[in-house]
Coordinates of C-alpha atoms in Angstrom, one line a residue:
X21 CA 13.8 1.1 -77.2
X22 CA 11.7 3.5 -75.7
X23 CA 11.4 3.2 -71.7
X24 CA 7.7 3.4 -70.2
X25 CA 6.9 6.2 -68.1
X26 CA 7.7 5.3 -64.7
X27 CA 4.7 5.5 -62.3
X28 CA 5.8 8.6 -60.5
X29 CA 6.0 10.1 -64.1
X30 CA 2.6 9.6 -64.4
X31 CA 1.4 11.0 -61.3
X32 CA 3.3 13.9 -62.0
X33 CA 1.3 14.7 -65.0
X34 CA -1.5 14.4 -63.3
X35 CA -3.2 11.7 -65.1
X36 CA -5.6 9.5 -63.2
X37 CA -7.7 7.2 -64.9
X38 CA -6.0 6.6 -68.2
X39 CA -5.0 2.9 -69.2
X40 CA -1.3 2.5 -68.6
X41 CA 0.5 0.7 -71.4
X42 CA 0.5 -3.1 -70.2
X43 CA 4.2 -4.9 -70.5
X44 CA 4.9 -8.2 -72.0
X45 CA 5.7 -9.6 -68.4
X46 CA 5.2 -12.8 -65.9
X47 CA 3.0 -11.3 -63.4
X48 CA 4.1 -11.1 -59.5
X49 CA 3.3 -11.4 -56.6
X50 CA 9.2 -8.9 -57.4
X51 CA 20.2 -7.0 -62.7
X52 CA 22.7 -8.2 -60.2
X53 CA 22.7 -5.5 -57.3
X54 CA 25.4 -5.4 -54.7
X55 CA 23.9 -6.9 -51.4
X56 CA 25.2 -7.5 -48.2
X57 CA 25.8 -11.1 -47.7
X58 CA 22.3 -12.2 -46.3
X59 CA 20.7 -11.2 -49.6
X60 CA 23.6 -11.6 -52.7
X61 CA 22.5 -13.7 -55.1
X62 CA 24.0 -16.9 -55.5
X63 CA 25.8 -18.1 -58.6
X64 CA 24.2 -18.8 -61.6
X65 CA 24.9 -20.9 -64.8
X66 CA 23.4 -20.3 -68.0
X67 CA 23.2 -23.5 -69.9
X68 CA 20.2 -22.9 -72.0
X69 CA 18.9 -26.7 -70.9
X70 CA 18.9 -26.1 -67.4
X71 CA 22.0 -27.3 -65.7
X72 CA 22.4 -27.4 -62.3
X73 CA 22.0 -23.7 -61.1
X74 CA 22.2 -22.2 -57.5
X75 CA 20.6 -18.9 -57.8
X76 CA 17.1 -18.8 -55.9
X77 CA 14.0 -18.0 -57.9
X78 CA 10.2 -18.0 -57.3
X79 CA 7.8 -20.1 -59.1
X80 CA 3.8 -20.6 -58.1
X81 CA 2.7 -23.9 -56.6
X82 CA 1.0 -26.7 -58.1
X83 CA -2.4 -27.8 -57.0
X84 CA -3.3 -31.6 -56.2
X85 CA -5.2 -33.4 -59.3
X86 CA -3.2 -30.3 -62.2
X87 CA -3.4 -32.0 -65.6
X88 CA -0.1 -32.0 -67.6
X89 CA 1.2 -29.3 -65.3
X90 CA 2.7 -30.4 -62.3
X91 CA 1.6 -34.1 -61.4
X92 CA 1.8 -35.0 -57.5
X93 CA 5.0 -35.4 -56.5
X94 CA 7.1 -33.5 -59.4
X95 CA 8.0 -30.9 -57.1
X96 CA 8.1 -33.1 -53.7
X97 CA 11.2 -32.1 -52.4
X98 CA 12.0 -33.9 -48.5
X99 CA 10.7 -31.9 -45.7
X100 CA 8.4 -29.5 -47.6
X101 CA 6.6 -31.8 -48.7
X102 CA 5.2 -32.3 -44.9
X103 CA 2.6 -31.2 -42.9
X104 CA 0.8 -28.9 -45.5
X105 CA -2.3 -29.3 -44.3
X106 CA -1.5 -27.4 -41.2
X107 CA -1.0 -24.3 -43.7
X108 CA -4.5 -22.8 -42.9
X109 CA -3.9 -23.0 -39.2
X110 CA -0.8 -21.4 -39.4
X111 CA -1.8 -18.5 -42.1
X112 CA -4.7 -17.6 -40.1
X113 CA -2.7 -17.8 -36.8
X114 CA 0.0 -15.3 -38.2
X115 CA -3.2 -12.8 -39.5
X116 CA -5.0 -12.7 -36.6
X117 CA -2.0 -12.3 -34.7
X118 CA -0.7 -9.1 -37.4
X119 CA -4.3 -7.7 -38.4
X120 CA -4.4 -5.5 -35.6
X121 CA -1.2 -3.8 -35.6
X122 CA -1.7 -3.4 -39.3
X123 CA -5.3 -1.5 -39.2
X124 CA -3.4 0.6 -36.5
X125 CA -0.5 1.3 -38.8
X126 CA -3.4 2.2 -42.1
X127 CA -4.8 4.0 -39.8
X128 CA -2.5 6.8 -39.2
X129 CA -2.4 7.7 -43.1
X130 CA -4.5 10.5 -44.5
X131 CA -8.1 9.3 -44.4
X132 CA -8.5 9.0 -48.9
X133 CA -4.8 7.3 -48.7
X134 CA -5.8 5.0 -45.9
X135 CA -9.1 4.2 -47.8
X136 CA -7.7 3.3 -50.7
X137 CA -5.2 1.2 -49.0
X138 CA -8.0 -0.5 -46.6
X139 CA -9.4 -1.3 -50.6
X140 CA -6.3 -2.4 -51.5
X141 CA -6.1 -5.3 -48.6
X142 CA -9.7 -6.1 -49.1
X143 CA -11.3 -4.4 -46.0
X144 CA -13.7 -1.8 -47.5
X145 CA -14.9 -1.3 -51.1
X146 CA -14.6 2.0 -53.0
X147 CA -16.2 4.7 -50.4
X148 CA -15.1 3.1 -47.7
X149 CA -17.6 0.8 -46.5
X150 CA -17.2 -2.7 -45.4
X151 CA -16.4 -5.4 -47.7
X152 CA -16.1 -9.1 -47.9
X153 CA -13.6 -9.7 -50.4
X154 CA -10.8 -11.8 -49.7
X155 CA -7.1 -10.0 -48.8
X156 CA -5.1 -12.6 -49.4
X157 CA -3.3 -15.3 -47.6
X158 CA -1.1 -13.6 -45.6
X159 CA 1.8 -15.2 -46.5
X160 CA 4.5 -13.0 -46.4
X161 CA 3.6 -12.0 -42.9
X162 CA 3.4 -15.5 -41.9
X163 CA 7.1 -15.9 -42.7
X164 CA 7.9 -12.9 -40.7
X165 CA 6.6 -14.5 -37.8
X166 CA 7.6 -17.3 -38.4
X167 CA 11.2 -16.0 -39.0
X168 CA 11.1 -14.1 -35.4
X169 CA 9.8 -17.6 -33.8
X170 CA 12.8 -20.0 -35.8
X171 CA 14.9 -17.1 -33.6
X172 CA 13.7 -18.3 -30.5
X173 CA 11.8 -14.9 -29.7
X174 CA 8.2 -15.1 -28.9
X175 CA 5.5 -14.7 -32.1
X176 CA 5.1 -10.7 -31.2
X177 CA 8.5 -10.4 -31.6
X178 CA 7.8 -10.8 -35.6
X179 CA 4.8 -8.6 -35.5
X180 CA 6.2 -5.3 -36.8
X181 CA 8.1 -7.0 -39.6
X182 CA 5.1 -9.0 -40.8
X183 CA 2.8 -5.7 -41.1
X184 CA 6.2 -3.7 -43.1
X185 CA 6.4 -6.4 -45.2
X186 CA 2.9 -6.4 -46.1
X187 CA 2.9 -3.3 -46.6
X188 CA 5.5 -2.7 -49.2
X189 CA 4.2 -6.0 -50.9
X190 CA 0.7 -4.6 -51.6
X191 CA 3.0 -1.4 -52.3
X192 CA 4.5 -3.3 -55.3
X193 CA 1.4 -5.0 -56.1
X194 CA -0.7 -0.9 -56.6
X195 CA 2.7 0.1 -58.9
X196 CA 2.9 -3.6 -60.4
X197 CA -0.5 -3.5 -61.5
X198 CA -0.6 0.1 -63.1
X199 CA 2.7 -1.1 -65.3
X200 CA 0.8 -4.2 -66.4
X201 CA -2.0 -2.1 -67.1
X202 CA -4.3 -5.1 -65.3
X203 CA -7.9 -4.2 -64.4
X204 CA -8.4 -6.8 -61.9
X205 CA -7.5 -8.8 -58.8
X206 CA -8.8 -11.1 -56.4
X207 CA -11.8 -10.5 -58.4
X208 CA -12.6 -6.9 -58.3
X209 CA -11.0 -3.2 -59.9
X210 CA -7.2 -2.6 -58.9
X211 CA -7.0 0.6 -57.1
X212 CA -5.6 2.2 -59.6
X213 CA -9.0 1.1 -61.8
X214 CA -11.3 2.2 -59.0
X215 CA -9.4 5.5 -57.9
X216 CA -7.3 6.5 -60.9
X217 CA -3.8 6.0 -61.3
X218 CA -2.4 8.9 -59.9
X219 CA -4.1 8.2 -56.6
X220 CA -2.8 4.9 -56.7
X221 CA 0.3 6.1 -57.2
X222 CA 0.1 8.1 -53.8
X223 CA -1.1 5.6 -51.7
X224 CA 1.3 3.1 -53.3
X225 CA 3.6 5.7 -52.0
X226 CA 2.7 6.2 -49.2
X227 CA 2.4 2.4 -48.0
X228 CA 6.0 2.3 -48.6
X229 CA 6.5 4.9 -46.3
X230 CA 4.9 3.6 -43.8
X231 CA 6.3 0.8 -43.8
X232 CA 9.8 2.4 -43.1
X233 CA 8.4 4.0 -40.0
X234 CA 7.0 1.0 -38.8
X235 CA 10.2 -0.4 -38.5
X236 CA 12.3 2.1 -37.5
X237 CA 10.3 2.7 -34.8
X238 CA 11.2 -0.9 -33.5
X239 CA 14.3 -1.8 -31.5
X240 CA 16.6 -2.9 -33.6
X241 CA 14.8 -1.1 -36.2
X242 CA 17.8 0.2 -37.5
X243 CA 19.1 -3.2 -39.0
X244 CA 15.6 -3.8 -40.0
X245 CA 15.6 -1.1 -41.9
X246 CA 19.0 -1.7 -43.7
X247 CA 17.2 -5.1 -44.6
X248 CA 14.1 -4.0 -46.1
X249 CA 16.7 -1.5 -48.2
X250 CA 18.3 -4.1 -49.9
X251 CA 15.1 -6.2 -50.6
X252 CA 13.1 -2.9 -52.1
X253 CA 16.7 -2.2 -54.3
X254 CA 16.3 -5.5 -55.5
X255 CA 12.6 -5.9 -56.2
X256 CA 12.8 -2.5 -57.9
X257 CA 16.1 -3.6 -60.1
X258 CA 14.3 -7.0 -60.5
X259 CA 10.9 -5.3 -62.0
X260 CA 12.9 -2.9 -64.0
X261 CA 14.8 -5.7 -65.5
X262 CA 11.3 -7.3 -66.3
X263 CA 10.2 -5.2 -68.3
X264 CA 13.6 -4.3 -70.3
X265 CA 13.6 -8.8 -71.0
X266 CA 9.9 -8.0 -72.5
X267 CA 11.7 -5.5 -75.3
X268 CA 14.7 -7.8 -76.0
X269 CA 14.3 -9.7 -79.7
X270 CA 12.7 -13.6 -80.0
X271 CA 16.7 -14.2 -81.6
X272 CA 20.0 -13.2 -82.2
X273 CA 22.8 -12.5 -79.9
X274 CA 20.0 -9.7 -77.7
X275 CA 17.8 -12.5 -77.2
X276 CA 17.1 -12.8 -73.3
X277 CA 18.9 -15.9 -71.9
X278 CA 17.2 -18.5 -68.8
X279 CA 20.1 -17.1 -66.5
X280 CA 18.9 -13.2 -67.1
X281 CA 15.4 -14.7 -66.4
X282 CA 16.6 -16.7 -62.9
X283 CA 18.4 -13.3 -61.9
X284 CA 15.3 -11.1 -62.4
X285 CA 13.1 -13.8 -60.9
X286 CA 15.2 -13.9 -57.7
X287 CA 15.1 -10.2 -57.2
X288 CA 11.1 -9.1 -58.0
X289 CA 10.2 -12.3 -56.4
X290 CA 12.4 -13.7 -54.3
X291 CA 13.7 -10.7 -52.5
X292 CA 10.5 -10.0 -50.8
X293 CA 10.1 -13.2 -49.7
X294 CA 13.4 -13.6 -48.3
X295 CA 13.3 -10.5 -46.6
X296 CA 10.2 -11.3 -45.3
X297 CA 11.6 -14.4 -42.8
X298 CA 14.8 -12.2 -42.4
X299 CA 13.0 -9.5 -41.0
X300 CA 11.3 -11.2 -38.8
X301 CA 15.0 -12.4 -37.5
X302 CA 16.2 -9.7 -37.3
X303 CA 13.6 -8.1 -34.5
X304 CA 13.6 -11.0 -33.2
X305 CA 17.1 -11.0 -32.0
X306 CA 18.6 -13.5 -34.4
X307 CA 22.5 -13.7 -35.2
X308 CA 23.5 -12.8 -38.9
X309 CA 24.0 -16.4 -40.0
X310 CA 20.6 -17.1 -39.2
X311 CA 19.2 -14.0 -40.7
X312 CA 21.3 -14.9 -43.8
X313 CA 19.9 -18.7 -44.6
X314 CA 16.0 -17.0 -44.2
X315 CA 17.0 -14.7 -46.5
X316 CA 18.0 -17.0 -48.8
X317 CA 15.5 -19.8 -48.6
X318 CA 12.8 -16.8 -49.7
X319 CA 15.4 -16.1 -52.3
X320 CA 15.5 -20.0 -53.6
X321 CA 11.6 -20.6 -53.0
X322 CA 11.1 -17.0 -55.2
X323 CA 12.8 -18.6 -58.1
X324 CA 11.0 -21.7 -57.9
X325 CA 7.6 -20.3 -57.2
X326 CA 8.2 -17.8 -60.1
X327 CA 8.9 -20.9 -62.5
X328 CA 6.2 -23.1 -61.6
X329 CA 4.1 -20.5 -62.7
X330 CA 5.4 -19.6 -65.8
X331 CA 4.8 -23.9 -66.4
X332 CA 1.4 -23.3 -65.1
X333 CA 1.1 -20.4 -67.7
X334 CA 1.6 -22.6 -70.5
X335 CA 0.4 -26.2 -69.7
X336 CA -1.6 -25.6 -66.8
X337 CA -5.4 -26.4 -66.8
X338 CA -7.3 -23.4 -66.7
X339 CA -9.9 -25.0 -64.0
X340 CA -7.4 -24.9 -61.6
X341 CA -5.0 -21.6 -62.8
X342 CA -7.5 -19.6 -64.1
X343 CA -5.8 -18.8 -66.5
X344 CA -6.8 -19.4 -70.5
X345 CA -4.9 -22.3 -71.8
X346 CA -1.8 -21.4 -73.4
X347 CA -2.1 -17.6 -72.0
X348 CA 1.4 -16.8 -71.7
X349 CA 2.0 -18.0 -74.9
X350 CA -0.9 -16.1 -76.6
X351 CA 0.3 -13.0 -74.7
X352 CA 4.1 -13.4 -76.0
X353 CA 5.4 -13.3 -72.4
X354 CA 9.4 -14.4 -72.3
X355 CA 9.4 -17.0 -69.7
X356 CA 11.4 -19.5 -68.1
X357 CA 10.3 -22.4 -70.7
X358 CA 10.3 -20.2 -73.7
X359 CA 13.8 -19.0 -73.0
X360 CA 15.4 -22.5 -72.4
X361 CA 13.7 -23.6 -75.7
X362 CA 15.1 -21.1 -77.9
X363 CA 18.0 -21.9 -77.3
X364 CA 17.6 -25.1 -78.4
X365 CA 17.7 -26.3 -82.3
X366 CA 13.8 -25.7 -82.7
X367 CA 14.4 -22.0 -81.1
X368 CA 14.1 -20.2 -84.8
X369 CA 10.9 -22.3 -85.4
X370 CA 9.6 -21.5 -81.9
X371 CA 10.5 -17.6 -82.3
X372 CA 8.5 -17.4 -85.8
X373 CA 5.4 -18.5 -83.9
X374 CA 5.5 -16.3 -80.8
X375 CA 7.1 -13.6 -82.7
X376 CA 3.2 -13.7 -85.3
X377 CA 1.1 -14.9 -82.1
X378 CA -0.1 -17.8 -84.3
X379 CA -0.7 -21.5 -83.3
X380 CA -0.2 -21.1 -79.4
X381 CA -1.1 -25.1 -79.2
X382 CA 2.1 -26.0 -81.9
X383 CA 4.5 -23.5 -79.9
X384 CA 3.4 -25.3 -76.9
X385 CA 4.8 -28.4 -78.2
X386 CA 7.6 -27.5 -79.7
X387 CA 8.5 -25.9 -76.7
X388 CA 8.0 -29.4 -74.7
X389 CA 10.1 -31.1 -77.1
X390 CA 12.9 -28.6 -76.8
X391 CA 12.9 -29.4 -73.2
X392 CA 11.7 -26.0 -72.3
X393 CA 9.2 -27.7 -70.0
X394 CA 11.5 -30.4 -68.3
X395 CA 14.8 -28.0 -67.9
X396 CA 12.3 -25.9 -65.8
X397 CA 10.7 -28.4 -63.6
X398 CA 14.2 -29.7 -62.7
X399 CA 15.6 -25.7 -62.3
X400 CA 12.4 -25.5 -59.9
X401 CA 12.9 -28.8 -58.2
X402 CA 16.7 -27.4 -57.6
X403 CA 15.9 -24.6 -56.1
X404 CA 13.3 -26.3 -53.7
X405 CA 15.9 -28.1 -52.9
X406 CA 18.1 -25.0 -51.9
X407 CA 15.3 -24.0 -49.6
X408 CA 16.1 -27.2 -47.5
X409 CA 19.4 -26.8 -47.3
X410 CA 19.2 -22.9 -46.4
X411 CA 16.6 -24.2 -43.8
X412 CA 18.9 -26.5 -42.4
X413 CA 21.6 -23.9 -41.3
X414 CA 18.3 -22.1 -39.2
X415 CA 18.3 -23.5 -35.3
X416 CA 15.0 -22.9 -34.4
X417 CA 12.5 -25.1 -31.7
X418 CA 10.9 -28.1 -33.8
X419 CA 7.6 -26.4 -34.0
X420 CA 9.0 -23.0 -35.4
X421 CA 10.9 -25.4 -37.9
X422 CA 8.0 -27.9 -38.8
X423 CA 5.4 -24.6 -39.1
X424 CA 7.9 -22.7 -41.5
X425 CA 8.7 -25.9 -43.5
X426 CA 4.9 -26.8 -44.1
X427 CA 4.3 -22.9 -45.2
X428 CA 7.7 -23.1 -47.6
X429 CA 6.5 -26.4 -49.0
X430 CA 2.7 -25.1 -49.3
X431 CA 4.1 -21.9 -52.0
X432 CA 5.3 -24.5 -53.8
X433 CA 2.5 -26.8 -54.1
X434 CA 0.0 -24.5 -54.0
X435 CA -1.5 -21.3 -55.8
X436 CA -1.1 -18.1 -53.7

């Protein structure tokens, strides 16, 4: 198998607006890496049916009213299921509480780089004047907040964290998007379709940087630091082993298994997340066992939210995904349910199909009645559950707790 160029490759040669090859991957939002104890990865089984497993993994959240997808209440899962209709107040609490320090942090890049990442965040269009599209929901620089508040320190307290981490997530999502080769998001050109790819590479780049600085210039900034490391080793070891599951055969003793899938899951998905409410922790004075059950609630609720979507990729209703239906299937992407149900006595049948691209609507089935569908709503429900219990290890004041349990329980129900 022949490796893709890596992005950097490509900006070395110079090439700017040529179409990256896409990969046959799940798309984000993130191999087993040694980690210090706040962010290693928790055991995982690989029963092909779904046994109980303890890794954390991210799935996308359901929607209220999603045919055949996720009914109400398939996911509900104790406390997250509370108080998400505080969500909005929350989100937009936690931006207008980080936009500031993160326009002054764009700010200080070189004036193309910082346009390009104003474009990237939804602030200006291409040329720099002001837009209306939307950024996004903020969400990872909620939790930082959040995180610092469940650490009894003040909301500012979680301020510096909540702009780094939203800074190397948009970071991933400039690389992540060049290696899909995807044109679009949140309804417009990806910066590497409206500046070139080299460029994006560059301010991709240089987003991460910042984002370093940011921190270290924080007391405590040292530990911060050390946290953000292990989170961008793992995304980066997560999205590599991405797209290596994409080139591994539909059969045969190569074939990718669900417990290869939960790993790279947890790492390009989870890992962000986790560090996201560790972060904020971790500036906010927090002791490590409290830094390490954030860290891996984001962990668990990155598996989860990871495997909702790939069930949302299959059987979802493309009114509410917007997705096509049967996408993933159509697009021969190797995910959660596909990988359960080939290992399953209809996996050779299933494999001939996906393998020619024909008959998306009978591989959908036969994936259903392999149990490719049911082993990974229970592997999601699991790991929601995990969230709780890592949640219940955080002392925090009640409305700390009660905000970051509506938010937690939101990703899950909800599309991001």
């Amino acid at each position: 198998m022949t490796a893709p160029p890596t992005t950097m490759e490509t900006a070395r040669r110079g090439a700017t607006t040529a179409s990256p090859p896409a990969a046959d991957r799940p798309r984000r939002q993130d191999a087993a890496h040694e980690a210090p104890a706040a962010a290693r990865p928790m055991p995982q089984d690989s029963t092909p049916q779904g046994a109980a497993h303890q890794a954390p993994r991210t799935a996308r959240p359901t929607r209220p009213g999603e045919p055949r997808a996720l009914p109400a209440g398939t996911l509900a899962a104790g406390a997250l299921t509370a108080a998400v209709d505080d969500v909005p107040r929350v989100l937009e609490r936690c931006r207008a509480l980080v936009r500031p320090a993160l326009e002054e942090a764009v700010g200080r890049l070189h004036p193309w780089v910082g346009e390009m990442a104003a474009y990237s965040f939804g602030w200006c269009e291409v040329g720099g004047a002001p837009a209306v599209a939307s950024g996004g929901k903020g969400v990872r620089q909620a939790l930082a907040v959040l995180g610092a508040e469940a650490a009894g320190a003040p909301e500012r307290a979680g301020v510096a964290a909540a702009v780094a981490v939203e800074l190397v997530h948009t970071f991933s999502l400039l690389h992540d998007d060049i290696m899909d080769g995807d044109g679009d998001r949140r309804g417009r050109p990806t910066v590497w379709k409206a500046y070139g790819t080299g460029p994006a590479v560059l301010a991709g780049d240089a987003l991460f940087a910042l984002a370093v600085e940011t921190l270290a210039a924080e007391p405590g900034g040292a530990g911060a630091v050390r946290t953000l490391s292990v989170a961008l080793r793992d995304l980066v070891g997560g999205q590599a082993d991405d797209l290596l599951l994409a080139d591994r055969p539909w059969t045969g003793p190569e074939r990718a298994r669900p417990d290869e899938y939960r790993a790279m899951a947890e790492h390009k998905t989870g890992a962000l997340l986790g560090c996201a409410a560790a972060l904020g922790a971790v500036l906010g004075g927090a002791g490590p066992e409290t830094v390490a059950a954030l860290d891996r609630a984001g962990r668990h609720l990155g598996v989860a939210f990871q495997i909702v979507d790939d069930v949302l990729g299959i059987w979802g209703d493309p009114r509410v995904t917007g997705k096509p239906v049967h996408g993933d299937l159509r697009e021969g992407k190797k995910t959660f349910p596909v990988l359960v149900a080939l290992g399953s006595p209809m996996g050779g049948r299933i494999a001939g199909l996906l393998a020619s691209g024909d008959a998306p609507e009978t591989a959908a089935t036969l994936i259903e009645k392999a149990g490719g569908r049911s082993a990974a709503l229970a592997e999601a429900r699991r790991h929601i559950t995990a969230v709780e219990t890592a949640l219940a290890e955080v002392p925090s004041t009640a409305r700390a707790a009660d905000d970051l349990r509506s938010l937690l329980g939101y990703l899950v129900r909800r599309e991001v």
